[in-house]
Coordinates of C-alpha atoms and ligand atoms in Angstrom, one line a residue:
M1 CA 124.1 -10.3 10.9
K2 CA 123.0 -13.6 12.3
T3 CA 119.3 -14.6 12.5
L4 CA 117.8 -17.6 14.2
I5 CA 114.3 -18.9 13.3
Y6 CA 113.2 -21.7 15.6
N7 CA 110.4 -24.0 16.5
T8 CA 109.2 -24.2 12.9
L9 CA 107.9 -27.1 10.8
L10 CA 110.6 -27.4 8.1
V11 CA 109.7 -28.7 4.6
T12 CA 113.3 -28.9 3.3
M13 CA 112.6 -30.2 -0.3
N14 CA 116.1 -31.8 -0.1
A15 CA 117.0 -35.0 -1.9
D16 CA 115.2 -37.1 0.7
N17 CA 112.2 -34.6 1.0
E18 CA 113.0 -34.4 4.7
I19 CA 110.4 -32.8 7.0
I20 CA 111.6 -31.7 10.4
E21 CA 108.9 -31.2 13.0
N22 CA 110.6 -28.9 15.5
G23 CA 113.2 -27.3 13.2
A24 CA 115.5 -24.3 13.1
L25 CA 117.2 -22.2 10.5
I26 CA 120.2 -19.9 10.9
I27 CA 120.8 -17.2 8.4
E28 CA 124.3 -15.8 8.3
N29 CA 125.2 -13.2 5.7
K30 CA 122.5 -14.1 3.2
I31 CA 123.2 -17.8 3.4
L32 CA 121.6 -20.6 5.5
S33 CA 124.3 -21.8 7.8
Y34 CA 122.1 -24.3 9.8
V35 CA 119.0 -26.2 8.8
G36 CA 117.9 -29.0 11.3
P37 CA 116.2 -29.9 14.5
V38 CA 116.1 -27.4 17.3
Q39 CA 117.9 -29.8 19.7
W40 CA 121.0 -29.9 17.6
L41 CA 121.3 -26.1 17.3
P42 CA 124.9 -24.9 17.7
T43 CA 125.2 -22.8 20.9
D44 CA 125.7 -19.3 19.6
S45 CA 124.5 -15.7 20.0
F46 CA 122.2 -14.1 17.5
D47 CA 121.4 -10.6 16.4
R48 CA 117.7 -11.5 15.8
T49 CA 115.6 -14.5 16.8
I50 CA 112.2 -15.4 15.5
N51 CA 109.9 -17.9 17.3
A52 CA 108.1 -19.6 14.4
E53 CA 106.1 -22.2 16.2
R54 CA 102.9 -21.3 14.3
L55 CA 104.7 -21.3 11.0
I56 CA 105.8 -23.7 8.2
A57 CA 109.1 -23.0 6.4
I58 CA 109.5 -23.9 2.8
P59 CA 112.0 -23.0 0.1
G60 CA 110.9 -19.9 -1.9
L61 CA 108.9 -20.7 -5.0
I62 CA 110.5 -20.1 -8.3
N63 CA 108.5 -18.8 -11.2
A64 CA 110.4 -20.0 -14.1
H65 CA 108.6 -18.2 -16.9
C66 CA 106.7 -15.0 -17.2
H67 CA 106.6 -11.7 -19.0
S68 CA 106.4 -8.7 -16.7
P69 CA 105.0 -6.2 -19.2
A70 CA 101.8 -8.2 -19.3
N71 CA 100.7 -7.4 -15.8
L72 CA 98.8 -4.3 -16.9
V73 CA 96.6 -6.2 -19.3
R74 CA 95.5 -9.0 -16.9
G75 CA 92.0 -10.2 -17.6
L76 CA 91.7 -8.0 -20.7
F77 CA 91.7 -10.5 -23.5
A78 CA 89.3 -13.2 -24.5
S79 CA 90.6 -16.8 -24.6
R80 CA 91.9 -17.4 -28.1
P81 CA 94.5 -19.7 -29.6
L82 CA 98.1 -18.4 -29.3
E83 CA 98.5 -16.9 -32.8
I84 CA 95.3 -14.9 -32.5
W85 CA 95.8 -14.0 -28.8
R86 CA 99.4 -12.9 -29.6
A87 CA 98.1 -10.2 -32.0
Y88 CA 96.2 -8.6 -29.1
Y89 CA 98.9 -9.0 -26.5
R90 CA 101.7 -7.5 -28.7
A91 CA 99.4 -4.6 -29.6
S92 CA 99.1 -3.7 -25.9
L93 CA 102.9 -3.3 -25.6
R94 CA 103.5 -0.9 -28.5
D95 CA 103.5 2.4 -26.6
M96 CA 104.7 1.3 -23.2
T97 CA 107.4 3.5 -21.7
E98 CA 110.1 2.7 -19.1
E99 CA 107.7 4.0 -16.5
D100 CA 105.0 1.6 -17.6
F101 CA 107.4 -1.4 -17.6
Y102 CA 108.5 -0.4 -14.1
A103 CA 104.9 -0.2 -12.8
S104 CA 103.9 -3.5 -14.5
A105 CA 106.9 -5.4 -13.0
L106 CA 106.2 -3.9 -9.6
L107 CA 102.6 -5.1 -9.8
G108 CA 103.5 -8.7 -10.8
G109 CA 106.5 -8.8 -8.4
M110 CA 104.3 -7.8 -5.5
E111 CA 101.8 -10.5 -6.3
M112 CA 104.5 -13.1 -6.6
L113 CA 106.2 -12.2 -3.4
K114 CA 103.0 -12.1 -1.4
S115 CA 102.1 -15.6 -2.7
G116 CA 105.5 -17.1 -1.8
A117 CA 107.8 -16.7 -4.9
T118 CA 111.3 -15.6 -4.2
T119 CA 112.7 -15.8 -7.7
V120 CA 111.2 -15.1 -11.1
L121 CA 112.5 -15.5 -14.7
D122 CA 111.2 -12.6 -16.7
H123 CA 111.4 -13.5 -20.4
F124 CA 111.5 -9.8 -21.2
F125 CA 110.0 -8.3 -24.3
G126 CA 108.9 -4.7 -24.2
N127 CA 109.2 -2.5 -27.2
Q128 CA 112.1 -1.2 -29.3
T129 CA 111.7 2.5 -28.5
C130 CA 113.2 1.8 -25.0
R131 CA 116.8 0.8 -24.3
F132 CA 117.1 -3.0 -23.9
M133 CA 113.3 -2.9 -24.7
G134 CA 112.7 -1.5 -21.2
A135 CA 114.2 -4.4 -19.3
G136 CA 116.2 -2.1 -17.1
A137 CA 113.0 -0.7 -15.7
A138 CA 111.7 -4.1 -14.8
I139 CA 115.0 -5.0 -13.1
Q140 CA 114.8 -1.8 -11.1
A141 CA 111.3 -2.8 -9.9
M142 CA 112.4 -6.2 -8.8
R143 CA 115.4 -4.8 -7.0
D144 CA 113.2 -2.3 -5.2
L145 CA 110.9 -5.1 -4.1
G146 CA 113.7 -7.5 -3.1
L147 CA 112.6 -10.2 -5.5
R148 CA 115.4 -12.3 -7.0
H149 CA 115.2 -12.2 -10.8
V150 CA 116.6 -13.8 -13.9
V151 CA 116.0 -11.5 -16.9
S152 CA 116.4 -13.1 -20.3
L153 CA 116.3 -10.6 -23.0
T154 CA 114.0 -11.8 -25.9
L155 CA 115.9 -11.9 -29.2
S156 CA 114.3 -12.5 -32.6
D157 CA 115.8 -11.8 -36.1
R158 CA 113.3 -13.6 -38.3
K159 CA 110.2 -11.8 -39.5
Y160 CA 107.1 -13.0 -37.7
E161 CA 105.2 -13.4 -41.0
E162 CA 107.8 -16.0 -42.0
T163 CA 107.3 -18.1 -38.9
I164 CA 103.5 -18.6 -39.0
P165 CA 101.7 -20.6 -41.7
L166 CA 100.0 -17.6 -43.3
G167 CA 99.6 -19.3 -46.7
E168 CA 97.6 -17.5 -49.3
T169 CA 96.3 -14.9 -47.1
S170 CA 94.8 -11.5 -47.8
P171 CA 97.2 -8.6 -48.5
D172 CA 95.6 -6.7 -45.7
L173 CA 96.4 -9.3 -43.1
R174 CA 99.9 -9.7 -44.4
S175 CA 100.6 -6.0 -44.2
E176 CA 99.2 -5.8 -40.7
V177 CA 101.3 -8.8 -39.6
E178 CA 104.3 -7.1 -41.2
R179 CA 103.6 -3.9 -39.4
M180 CA 103.5 -5.6 -36.1
S181 CA 106.5 -7.7 -36.7
Q182 CA 108.6 -4.7 -37.7
S183 CA 108.6 -3.6 -34.1
E184 CA 109.9 -6.9 -32.9
T185 CA 112.6 -8.0 -35.3
R186 CA 116.2 -6.7 -35.6
E187 CA 119.3 -7.6 -37.4
T188 CA 121.3 -10.5 -35.9
R189 CA 124.5 -8.7 -34.9
A190 CA 122.6 -5.8 -33.4
W191 CA 120.7 -8.2 -31.1
L192 CA 123.8 -10.1 -30.0
D193 CA 125.7 -6.8 -29.3
D194 CA 122.7 -5.5 -27.4
C195 CA 122.4 -8.7 -25.4
E196 CA 126.1 -8.5 -24.4
A197 CA 125.8 -4.8 -23.4
F198 CA 122.6 -5.6 -21.4
I199 CA 124.4 -8.4 -19.5
A200 CA 127.5 -6.2 -18.9
E201 CA 125.3 -3.4 -17.5
F202 CA 122.8 -5.3 -15.3
H203 CA 124.1 -8.8 -14.4
D204 CA 124.8 -8.6 -10.7
P205 CA 123.8 -11.5 -8.5
E206 CA 124.7 -9.4 -5.4
K207 CA 121.8 -7.1 -6.4
L208 CA 119.6 -10.2 -7.0
T209 CA 120.0 -9.9 -10.9
T210 CA 121.0 -12.6 -13.3
C211 CA 120.9 -11.6 -16.9
C212 CA 120.9 -14.0 -19.9
P213 CA 119.9 -14.4 -23.5
G214 CA 116.3 -15.4 -24.2
P215 CA 115.9 -16.2 -27.9
S216 CA 112.2 -15.8 -28.6
A217 CA 111.6 -19.3 -30.0
V218 CA 113.6 -21.6 -32.3
Q219 CA 111.6 -20.7 -35.4
R220 CA 111.8 -17.0 -34.7
C221 CA 115.7 -16.9 -34.7
S222 CA 118.3 -17.5 -37.4
D223 CA 120.8 -20.2 -36.7
E224 CA 123.4 -17.5 -36.3
L225 CA 121.4 -15.8 -33.6
L226 CA 120.8 -19.1 -31.7
R227 CA 124.5 -20.0 -31.9
G228 CA 125.5 -16.5 -30.8
A229 CA 123.1 -16.5 -27.9
A230 CA 124.5 -19.9 -26.8
E231 CA 128.0 -18.5 -27.0
I232 CA 127.1 -15.6 -24.8
S233 CA 125.7 -17.9 -22.2
K234 CA 128.7 -20.2 -22.3
K235 CA 131.1 -17.3 -22.0
G236 CA 129.3 -15.9 -18.9
N237 CA 128.3 -19.3 -17.5
L238 CA 124.7 -18.1 -17.7
P239 CA 121.4 -19.8 -18.4
I240 CA 119.6 -19.5 -21.7
H241 CA 115.8 -19.4 -22.0
I242 CA 113.6 -20.0 -25.0
H243 CA 110.0 -20.7 -26.0
L244 CA 109.5 -24.2 -27.5
A245 CA 106.7 -25.6 -29.5
E246 CA 103.8 -23.9 -27.7
S247 CA 101.3 -24.4 -30.5
K248 CA 100.6 -26.8 -33.3
S249 CA 101.3 -24.1 -35.9
Q250 CA 104.8 -23.7 -34.5
K251 CA 105.4 -27.5 -34.8
V252 CA 104.2 -27.4 -38.4
M253 CA 106.4 -24.4 -39.2
G254 CA 109.4 -26.1 -37.5
E255 CA 109.1 -29.1 -39.8
K256 CA 108.7 -26.9 -42.8
L257 CA 111.7 -24.7 -42.0
Y258 CA 114.1 -27.4 -40.8
G259 CA 112.8 -30.7 -42.0
E260 CA 113.0 -31.8 -38.4
S261 CA 111.5 -30.9 -35.1
L262 CA 112.2 -27.5 -33.5
L263 CA 114.0 -29.2 -30.7
G264 CA 115.9 -31.5 -33.1
H265 CA 117.1 -28.4 -34.8
L266 CA 118.2 -26.8 -31.5
E267 CA 120.1 -29.9 -30.7
S268 CA 121.8 -30.1 -34.1
L269 CA 123.0 -26.5 -33.6
G270 CA 124.7 -27.7 -30.4
V271 CA 122.6 -25.3 -28.2
L272 CA 120.8 -27.9 -26.0
G273 CA 122.3 -28.5 -22.6
P274 CA 121.7 -28.4 -18.8
N275 CA 121.7 -24.5 -18.8
V276 CA 118.8 -24.4 -21.3
S277 CA 115.2 -23.9 -20.1
L278 CA 112.4 -24.5 -22.6
A279 CA 109.1 -22.8 -22.0
H280 CA 106.0 -24.8 -22.8
G281 CA 107.3 -27.7 -25.0
I282 CA 103.8 -28.9 -25.7
W283 CA 104.0 -30.1 -29.4
I284 CA 107.0 -32.3 -29.1
D285 CA 107.4 -36.0 -29.9
R286 CA 108.8 -39.0 -28.0
Q287 CA 112.3 -38.4 -29.5
D288 CA 112.2 -34.8 -28.3
I289 CA 111.1 -35.8 -24.8
A290 CA 114.2 -38.2 -24.7
R291 CA 116.4 -35.4 -26.0
I292 CA 115.3 -33.1 -23.2
A293 CA 115.9 -35.8 -20.6
D294 CA 119.3 -36.8 -22.0
S295 CA 120.6 -33.3 -22.4
G296 CA 119.7 -32.2 -18.8
A297 CA 117.7 -29.3 -20.1
T298 CA 114.6 -28.1 -18.2
L299 CA 111.1 -28.0 -19.6
V300 CA 109.2 -25.1 -18.0
H301 CA 105.5 -26.0 -17.7
N302 CA 102.9 -23.2 -17.7
P303 CA 99.7 -25.0 -17.0
A304 CA 97.3 -22.1 -16.5
S305 CA 98.4 -20.3 -19.7
N306 CA 98.3 -23.6 -21.7
L307 CA 94.7 -24.1 -20.5
R308 CA 93.7 -20.5 -21.1
L309 CA 95.0 -20.5 -24.7
G310 CA 94.0 -24.1 -25.4
S311 CA 97.6 -24.8 -26.4
G312 CA 97.6 -28.4 -25.2
L313 CA 99.1 -30.5 -22.4
A314 CA 102.9 -30.7 -22.2
P315 CA 104.1 -34.3 -21.8
V316 CA 105.1 -33.7 -18.2
T317 CA 104.5 -37.3 -16.9
Q318 CA 106.4 -38.8 -19.8
L319 CA 109.4 -36.5 -19.2
L320 CA 109.4 -37.1 -15.5
A321 CA 109.2 -40.9 -16.2
L322 CA 112.5 -40.5 -18.1
G323 CA 114.1 -38.6 -15.2
G324 CA 113.8 -35.3 -17.0
H325 CA 113.7 -31.9 -15.3
V326 CA 110.4 -30.0 -15.2
A327 CA 110.1 -26.5 -13.7
L328 CA 107.0 -24.4 -13.4
G329 CA 105.9 -20.9 -14.5
T330 CA 102.9 -18.7 -14.5
D331 CA 103.6 -17.2 -17.9
G332 CA 102.6 -13.6 -18.4
A333 CA 99.4 -12.2 -16.9
A334 CA 98.0 -11.7 -20.4
S335 CA 97.4 -15.4 -20.6
N336 CA 97.0 -16.6 -17.0
D337 CA 96.0 -14.0 -15.6
G338 CA 97.7 -14.1 -12.1
Q339 CA 101.2 -14.5 -11.1
N340 CA 100.5 -17.0 -8.2
M341 CA 102.9 -19.9 -8.1
F342 CA 100.7 -22.0 -5.7
D343 CA 98.1 -21.9 -8.5
A344 CA 100.7 -23.3 -11.0
I345 CA 101.8 -26.0 -8.6
R346 CA 98.3 -27.1 -7.9
L347 CA 97.4 -27.2 -11.6
A348 CA 100.5 -29.2 -12.4
A349 CA 99.6 -31.8 -9.8
L350 CA 96.1 -32.2 -11.2
I351 CA 95.7 -31.6 -14.9
H352 CA 97.8 -34.5 -16.2
N353 CA 95.8 -37.2 -14.4
P354 CA 93.0 -37.6 -17.0
G355 CA 95.5 -37.9 -19.9
T356 CA 97.8 -40.4 -18.2
V357 CA 96.3 -43.8 -18.2
D358 CA 99.0 -45.3 -16.0
F359 CA 98.1 -43.7 -12.6
R360 CA 101.5 -44.7 -11.2
Q361 CA 102.9 -42.0 -13.4
W362 CA 100.6 -39.2 -12.1
V363 CA 102.4 -36.2 -10.8
T364 CA 102.7 -36.5 -7.0
P365 CA 102.4 -33.5 -4.7
A366 CA 106.1 -33.8 -3.8
Q367 CA 107.0 -33.7 -7.5
A368 CA 104.8 -30.7 -8.2
L369 CA 106.4 -28.8 -5.3
K370 CA 109.8 -29.7 -6.5
M371 CA 108.9 -28.3 -10.0
G372 CA 107.9 -25.1 -8.2
T373 CA 111.2 -24.8 -6.2
G374 CA 114.4 -26.8 -6.8
A375 CA 113.8 -27.5 -10.5
G376 CA 113.8 -23.8 -11.4
A377 CA 116.8 -23.1 -9.2
R378 CA 118.8 -25.9 -11.0
A379 CA 117.7 -24.6 -14.4
F380 CA 119.0 -21.1 -13.7
G381 CA 122.1 -22.2 -11.8
L382 CA 121.0 -20.6 -8.5
A383 CA 121.9 -22.0 -5.1
C384 CA 118.3 -22.0 -3.8
G385 CA 115.1 -24.1 -4.1
T386 CA 115.9 -26.3 -1.1
L387 CA 116.4 -25.6 2.6
A388 CA 120.0 -26.8 3.3
P389 CA 123.2 -25.4 4.8
G390 CA 125.1 -23.4 2.2
Q391 CA 122.1 -22.4 0.2
L392 CA 120.9 -18.8 -0.3
A393 CA 118.5 -17.7 2.4
D394 CA 115.5 -17.5 0.1
F395 CA 112.5 -19.0 1.9
V396 CA 108.9 -18.6 3.0
L397 CA 107.1 -18.9 6.3
L398 CA 103.4 -19.9 6.0
R399 CA 100.9 -19.6 8.9
R400 CA 99.6 -23.0 9.9
D401 CA 96.5 -21.7 11.7
T402 CA 94.6 -21.4 8.4
A403 CA 92.0 -23.7 6.8
A404 CA 94.6 -24.9 4.3
F405 CA 96.6 -26.6 7.1
T406 CA 93.9 -27.5 9.5
P407 CA 93.9 -30.3 10.5
L408 CA 97.5 -30.9 9.5
N409 CA 97.4 -34.3 7.9
D410 CA 100.2 -34.2 5.4
V411 CA 102.1 -30.9 5.0
T412 CA 103.4 -31.6 1.5
N413 CA 100.0 -32.7 0.2
Q414 CA 98.4 -29.7 1.8
L415 CA 100.9 -27.2 0.4
V416 CA 100.1 -28.4 -3.1
L417 CA 96.4 -29.3 -2.9
C418 CA 95.0 -26.9 -0.3
E419 CA 97.2 -23.8 -0.1
N420 CA 96.6 -20.8 -2.5
G421 CA 99.2 -18.4 -1.2
S422 CA 97.0 -16.7 1.4
S423 CA 98.8 -18.4 4.3
V424 CA 102.1 -16.7 3.3
D425 CA 103.3 -14.7 6.4
T426 CA 106.9 -13.9 5.9
V427 CA 109.2 -14.1 2.8
I428 CA 112.9 -13.9 3.0
V429 CA 115.2 -13.3 0.0
S430 CA 118.9 -13.2 0.4
G431 CA 118.5 -13.1 4.1
E432 CA 116.3 -10.1 4.1
I433 CA 112.6 -9.9 5.1
V434 CA 110.7 -8.7 2.0
V435 CA 107.2 -9.8 3.1
E436 CA 106.2 -9.4 6.7
G437 CA 102.8 -10.3 8.1
G438 CA 101.6 -10.9 4.5
R439 CA 102.5 -7.4 3.4
I440 CA 105.3 -6.1 1.2
A441 CA 108.0 -4.8 3.5
R442 CA 110.0 -2.4 1.3
M443 CA 107.3 -0.5 -0.5
D444 CA 103.9 0.8 0.0
E445 CA 101.4 -1.6 -1.6
Q446 CA 98.8 1.1 -2.3
E447 CA 101.5 3.1 -4.1
I448 CA 102.2 0.1 -6.4
L449 CA 98.5 -0.3 -7.2
H450 CA 98.3 3.4 -7.9
L451 CA 101.4 3.4 -10.3
A452 CA 99.9 0.4 -12.2
N453 CA 96.5 2.1 -12.5
R454 CA 98.0 5.3 -13.7
A455 CA 100.2 3.5 -16.3
R456 CA 97.2 1.6 -17.6
E457 CA 95.1 4.8 -17.8
R458 CA 97.9 6.6 -19.7
L459 CA 98.1 3.7 -22.2
N460 CA 94.4 3.6 -22.8
P461 CA 94.2 5.4 -26.1
S462 CA 97.1 3.4 -27.5
I463 CA 95.7 0.1 -26.3
R464 CA 92.3 0.9 -27.8
R465 CA 93.7 1.8 -31.1
E466 CA 96.1 -1.1 -31.4
L467 CA 93.6 -3.6 -30.2
A468 CA 91.2 -2.5 -32.9
A469 CA 94.0 -3.1 -35.5
A470 CA 94.6 -6.5 -34.0
Q471 CA 90.9 -7.3 -34.1
S472 CA 90.9 -6.6 -37.9
M473 CA 93.3 -9.5 -38.2
E474 CA 91.3 -12.0 -36.2
A475 CA 89.2 -13.5 -38.9
A476 CA 92.2 -14.2 -41.2
L477 CA 94.3 -15.6 -38.3
A478 CA 91.4 -17.8 -37.3
E479 CA 91.3 -19.1 -40.8
M480 CA 95.0 -19.9 -40.6
Y481 CA 94.4 -21.6 -37.3
F482 CA 91.7 -23.8 -38.6
Q483 CA 93.8 -24.8 -41.6
V484 CA 96.4 -26.1 -39.2
V485 CA 94.3 -27.8 -36.6
G486 CA 91.2 -28.8 -38.7
K487 CA 87.7 -27.8 -37.8
G488 CA 87.2 -30.6 -35.3
D489 CA 84.0 -32.5 -35.0
G490 CA 82.0 -29.9 -33.0
Ligands
ZN1 ZN1 106.0 -17.0 -22.7

């Protein structure tokens, strides 16, 4: 199968950020075989030709951090600091079944595809009553949609109550935290065996699936688990994904547990390297920033979630100034609450300006767009994220007859500062059209909405009950939070 797309405005995102006015793309067996001006097109015959004169072609966006089970609880929770918010979010997962995980992943996957994402990293945590916590159902959903996915299985063998600064708290809170943590934690070897079995069963790039270990966070794993996860990644030449220093409490606990920073500890275990992607990385110091840059690891910035939970601002400009790699994520819909990568790109381009005095270091639109494309591809070892011959045919065609691109002054600036995903017309993943005319091509959108609504309804009694239990913890968790951050001056 050979497809020609011609007369398009190409935003290649290659090393020179080349933009080609009257460009063409040839897709040959899932791969881009030509990317360049129409006048240099090789003479050839094609099975399919698409005249794209009203369209702009960009590499598919890469959502480098989210949690698909959260899609059913979008907009449900009040904004709270991470440790409080987490009690609510985890409560909502307790009784989800494989069917629910499938519906939730379909809902988020549909939203991502329709807003121009072609790859997602799902840092999957469901619940322990399901095989691989339900990750297989999420994989099935993304395969059904035609969305490329990296699924990192969340691993944690340290009890949650040992990883937050609970201090001298009430016995009631402690027992409630313990009850919740019991459903998350398992013995080290069991996790590692499960992770290997998961990869053996589901890892299949031909079916759009990359599987890898996703240790929950440094402080939530024993050294043995972190080393074991790194070994699994090394053996399979796979990425490894982990949360890092999302809140001040985590930073404080890191220093208490290790006598050094969380990242310093990860480095001393020999785990840090170019295949490592670190979600958030907010509460890190200058030495940590240099460690990320030197190791070739990627920081995955989740601006909307960080604002929603008041977690802080990741030192993105400082890391970029050192030549470090920064990718972008939406984070789960429980803390964002959408899965729209154009939203993440726009926020990343804007929110660091007030905190960065030297305006010459402000994030440029081209940098923000690269964070949302090539940086994620590099982090996960995928041959996509730029439009270039030999790359996977994962790209997006946006209508240019929309307000966002009218008048067309600077396509890169407008992609970042004006577009919100609503101009997306066609999305191609692995050479196949998965969004056409702005609609999902392989499934019925109404059916996806119906499945999501039905799952949410079925979960209603459980969510009500568990959220009430979480609420009973809020006052004590708030006290813990204020002990760590101080009361502030307001
Ligand atoms: Zn996360």
